[in-house]
XYZ file of C-alpha atoms in Angstrom:
307
model
C 125.454 110.328 112.551
C 123.729 110.448 108.937
C 124.615 106.206 109.021
C 122.605 106.168 112.281
C 119.922 107.803 111.537
C 118.873 106.123 108.123
C 119.704 102.817 109.620
C 117.175 104.046 112.086
C 114.799 105.047 109.350
C 114.842 101.476 107.908
C 114.770 100.039 110.476
C 111.334 101.537 111.847
C 110.644 102.631 107.572
C 106.308 101.356 108.562
C 106.307 103.859 111.053
C 107.738 106.657 108.730
C 105.198 105.066 106.328
C 102.111 105.530 108.531
C 103.040 109.438 108.933
C 103.773 110.161 105.366
C 99.651 111.104 104.153
C 99.951 113.644 107.173
C 103.368 114.968 105.933
C 102.448 115.122 102.854
C 98.489 116.649 103.588
C 100.759 119.417 105.482
C 103.156 120.204 102.701
C 100.126 120.247 99.989
C 97.854 122.401 101.707
C 99.750 124.465 104.683
C 103.056 124.777 103.408
C 102.798 125.370 99.234
C 99.630 127.975 99.700
C 102.625 130.256 101.442
C 104.415 130.791 98.155
C 100.568 132.503 97.216
C 101.188 135.153 100.059
C 103.002 137.326 97.817
C 100.082 138.439 95.634
C 98.973 140.847 99.174
C 102.051 143.066 97.934
C 100.778 143.099 94.111
C 97.842 143.896 91.821
C 96.923 140.170 91.038
C 94.795 139.518 88.460
C 93.417 136.308 86.963
C 95.295 135.091 84.692
C 97.963 136.713 85.262
C 101.332 134.538 87.561
C 102.023 135.836 90.424
C 105.611 137.126 89.072
C 103.636 138.909 86.225
C 101.775 141.220 88.416
C 102.579 145.032 89.245
C 104.655 145.230 93.043
C 102.467 147.965 94.610
C 104.098 147.184 98.538
C 101.915 148.012 101.134
C 99.489 149.460 99.354
C 96.506 146.686 99.934
C 97.378 146.698 103.952
C 97.234 150.729 103.796
C 93.633 150.065 102.098
C 92.690 147.855 105.123
C 93.898 149.825 108.434
C 91.822 153.173 106.591
C 88.875 151.755 105.612
C 85.625 152.001 107.436
C 85.338 148.409 108.516
C 88.835 148.010 109.800
C 87.677 148.502 113.219
C 84.857 146.796 113.393
C 86.001 143.565 111.775
C 88.626 143.911 114.211
C 86.442 144.684 117.333
C 83.809 141.767 116.442
C 86.901 139.147 115.996
C 88.032 140.228 119.060
C 85.020 140.340 120.580
C 84.056 136.601 119.952
C 87.273 135.525 120.261
C 87.959 136.383 123.446
C 84.082 135.693 124.884
C 85.079 132.340 123.552
C 87.871 131.647 125.269
C 86.815 133.195 128.589
C 83.777 130.892 128.485
C 84.467 128.178 126.777
C 88.478 127.160 127.851
C 87.533 126.223 131.232
C 84.373 124.454 130.980
C 86.194 121.293 129.793
C 88.415 121.046 132.249
C 85.647 121.421 134.587
C 83.932 118.262 132.798
C 86.641 116.508 132.954
C 87.172 116.903 136.717
C 83.716 116.222 137.452
C 83.534 113.114 135.097
C 86.828 111.724 137.062
C 85.051 111.590 139.945
C 81.989 109.806 138.779
C 82.594 105.892 140.379
C 79.654 104.303 138.518
C 81.310 103.610 134.786
C 77.919 103.046 133.402
C 77.086 106.305 134.150
C 80.359 108.128 133.102
C 80.297 106.254 129.845
C 76.827 107.643 129.341
C 77.770 110.949 130.333
C 80.600 111.194 127.864
C 78.538 110.185 125.007
C 75.915 112.432 125.284
C 78.633 114.991 125.636
C 80.523 114.038 122.548
C 78.162 113.707 120.129
C 77.238 117.246 119.379
C 80.649 117.158 118.084
C 79.899 115.084 115.001
C 77.386 117.458 114.180
C 77.778 119.645 110.896
C 78.516 123.077 111.462
C 75.587 123.399 108.946
C 73.250 121.355 110.641
C 73.834 123.244 114.108
C 73.226 126.451 112.383
C 69.926 125.026 110.933
C 69.009 123.855 114.568
C 70.023 127.268 116.212
C 68.254 129.371 113.750
C 65.461 126.366 114.567
C 65.486 126.781 118.102
C 65.663 130.487 118.345
C 62.818 131.516 115.924
C 60.513 133.902 118.141
C 57.585 132.155 116.814
C 58.003 128.394 116.440
C 61.759 127.827 118.336
C 61.283 126.134 122.021
C 64.391 128.783 123.323
C 63.013 132.149 121.389
C 58.983 131.032 122.388
C 60.180 130.278 126.161
C 61.813 133.901 126.438
C 59.365 135.783 124.668
C 56.701 133.796 126.512
C 58.659 135.555 130.113
C 58.985 138.814 128.604
C 55.591 138.780 128.198
C 54.578 137.895 131.263
C 56.742 140.796 132.471
C 54.991 143.330 129.886
C 57.912 143.294 127.490
C 57.254 142.830 123.668
C 58.621 140.099 121.723
C 62.455 139.749 120.483
C 64.004 137.701 117.500
C 67.600 137.767 118.783
C 68.919 136.168 116.108
C 68.571 139.844 114.429
C 69.968 141.322 117.359
C 73.416 142.978 117.271
C 73.903 142.493 120.798
C 72.670 138.645 121.222
C 75.363 137.352 118.177
C 78.628 136.514 120.119
C 76.352 135.036 122.987
C 74.559 132.683 120.359
C 77.885 132.067 118.359
C 80.019 131.334 121.563
C 77.017 129.535 123.639
C 76.502 127.083 120.679
C 79.665 126.452 120.411
C 79.733 125.563 124.153
C 76.743 123.061 123.627
C 78.775 121.552 120.795
C 82.396 121.491 121.653
C 83.140 121.296 125.592
C 82.601 117.437 125.867
C 84.626 117.126 122.825
C 87.051 119.064 124.264
C 87.407 117.628 127.717
C 88.508 114.369 126.102
C 92.183 115.839 126.286
C 92.000 116.631 129.876
C 90.266 113.777 131.152
C 93.210 111.494 129.357
C 95.631 113.653 131.201
C 94.154 112.769 134.792
C 94.934 109.151 134.270
C 98.316 110.249 135.304
C 97.031 111.044 139.242
C 98.390 108.630 141.461
C 95.518 106.885 143.463
C 98.003 105.926 146.306
C 97.948 110.017 146.729
C 94.259 109.776 146.234
C 93.927 107.514 149.152
C 96.351 109.582 151.181
C 94.551 112.861 150.788
C 91.239 110.905 151.954
C 92.669 109.150 155.483
C 94.078 112.780 155.975
C 90.130 114.166 155.664
C 90.057 115.917 152.779
C 86.790 116.006 151.064
C 86.487 115.468 146.889
C 86.499 119.236 146.549
C 89.894 119.309 148.327
C 91.080 116.021 146.096
C 90.062 117.588 142.737
C 91.799 121.495 143.483
C 94.990 120.067 145.338
C 95.869 116.943 143.534
C 93.847 116.565 139.713
C 94.150 119.915 139.189
C 98.203 120.139 139.335
C 97.921 116.855 137.385
C 96.113 119.466 134.754
C 98.341 122.385 134.847
C 101.271 121.518 131.792
C 97.826 120.471 129.727
C 96.181 123.610 130.206
C 99.077 125.908 130.076
C 99.827 123.822 126.407
C 96.077 124.596 125.746
C 95.795 128.295 126.917
C 98.955 128.991 124.709
C 97.965 127.258 121.218
C 94.656 128.708 121.285
C 96.390 132.478 121.772
C 97.450 131.643 118.498
C 94.198 131.435 117.267
C 92.843 134.732 118.608
C 91.702 136.190 115.428
C 91.252 132.921 113.949
C 87.106 132.851 113.878
C 85.443 130.484 111.157
C 83.827 132.057 108.810
C 81.149 129.171 107.798
C 79.459 129.652 111.653
C 79.361 133.194 111.376
C 78.539 133.254 107.747
C 75.374 131.004 108.144
C 74.024 132.720 111.682
C 74.685 136.445 109.751
C 72.197 138.241 107.996
C 71.795 141.907 106.843
C 70.284 143.352 110.157
C 73.300 142.175 112.468
C 76.149 142.628 109.044
C 78.178 145.460 111.824
C 77.814 143.140 114.635
C 78.436 139.759 113.421
C 81.389 140.724 110.909
C 84.362 139.270 111.616
C 87.980 139.043 109.376
C 87.265 135.252 107.834
C 83.775 136.650 106.220
C 85.194 140.215 105.244
C 87.972 137.564 103.310
C 85.530 135.615 101.688
C 83.213 138.823 100.820
C 85.895 140.936 99.835
C 88.063 138.197 97.992
C 85.895 135.256 96.726
C 82.599 137.314 96.108
C 84.266 140.412 95.362
C 86.785 139.344 93.338
C 89.979 141.755 95.415
C 92.483 138.733 95.531
C 95.428 141.005 96.214
C 93.436 142.684 99.238
C 91.800 139.608 100.476
C 95.466 138.100 101.051
C 96.984 140.959 102.925
C 93.921 140.964 105.410
C 94.673 137.150 105.857
C 98.277 138.051 105.920
C 97.454 140.674 108.831
C 95.603 138.220 110.511
C 97.836 135.232 110.327
C 100.639 137.671 111.806
C 99.129 139.117 114.785
C 97.993 135.113 115.702
C 101.904 133.861 115.594
C 103.197 137.257 117.397
C 100.548 136.299 120.280
C 101.429 132.492 119.995
C 105.129 133.632 120.482
C 104.454 136.423 123.348
C 102.732 134.202 125.314
C 104.980 131.397 124.487
C 107.527 133.616 125.584
C 105.959 134.600 129.452
C 104.871 131.107 129.704
C 108.363 130.116 128.747
C 109.921 132.670 132.051
C 107.040 131.661 134.282
C 108.011 128.316 133.725
C 110.044 127.071 131.293
C 109.062 123.151 131.746
C 105.429 124.245 130.286
C 106.240 126.334 127.110
C 105.786 124.637 123.639
C 109.951 125.377 122.724
């Protein structure tokens, strides 16, 4: 068996060489840092090696669970993540289905290019654009909303300083930036639709909506399920960059999520063991959700599960 395996590697050495940089990347930046997770159970101080620090068990976890920020950051993280999943997840599917119905190839490519373009805007630039557009005095969107409010006899509002509006600004800006790019995988999956099946449905009197629902959408189901499982493994992973750039002191209690809390307490506050414990809690919950959703999927339809 080993001889056959090594013979296969020698025969396809260029393919293994091609994938080698990716393997090295994951070893260096995804697996090796796991060794440092042990500081979550220690009182780590800068300058000490991991083995020299005092072991304190679950002290830092208890401190996080009992802190005044625990309920706040968990609630904010879950609300943003679930709202993002509810809005951002189905829109790329819908966009792919609609693009697939466009017969004019030039127009289809134009729409695809326009929808893909925001994905390549950096997070810093995106947050700058959002801040500029939502400004109540100079922003196009902010001034427009306040003009409507003025006609209704309501006072001007700065939505960037309202905690209740933060998660909507975060999610909707993400929809604008990521919907087009996220639709690529679904659009590619639609290439597996049998054209003869579509033609037969049209001969039988099916309209475009019925073809989309009964032919195209079932082809996307395995891809949709896999993407949903992967997204469930990120339920508490709200990236800190965008939140950190959009939040301000007036909405800190409505915008503080686990990732920004780890950054503020760990890097800015120098509490490395405590922040490692919070980050480990985040990772464990995400892994548990991934396993749970995959197990449910396997029971419903084993062919659609990850393992």
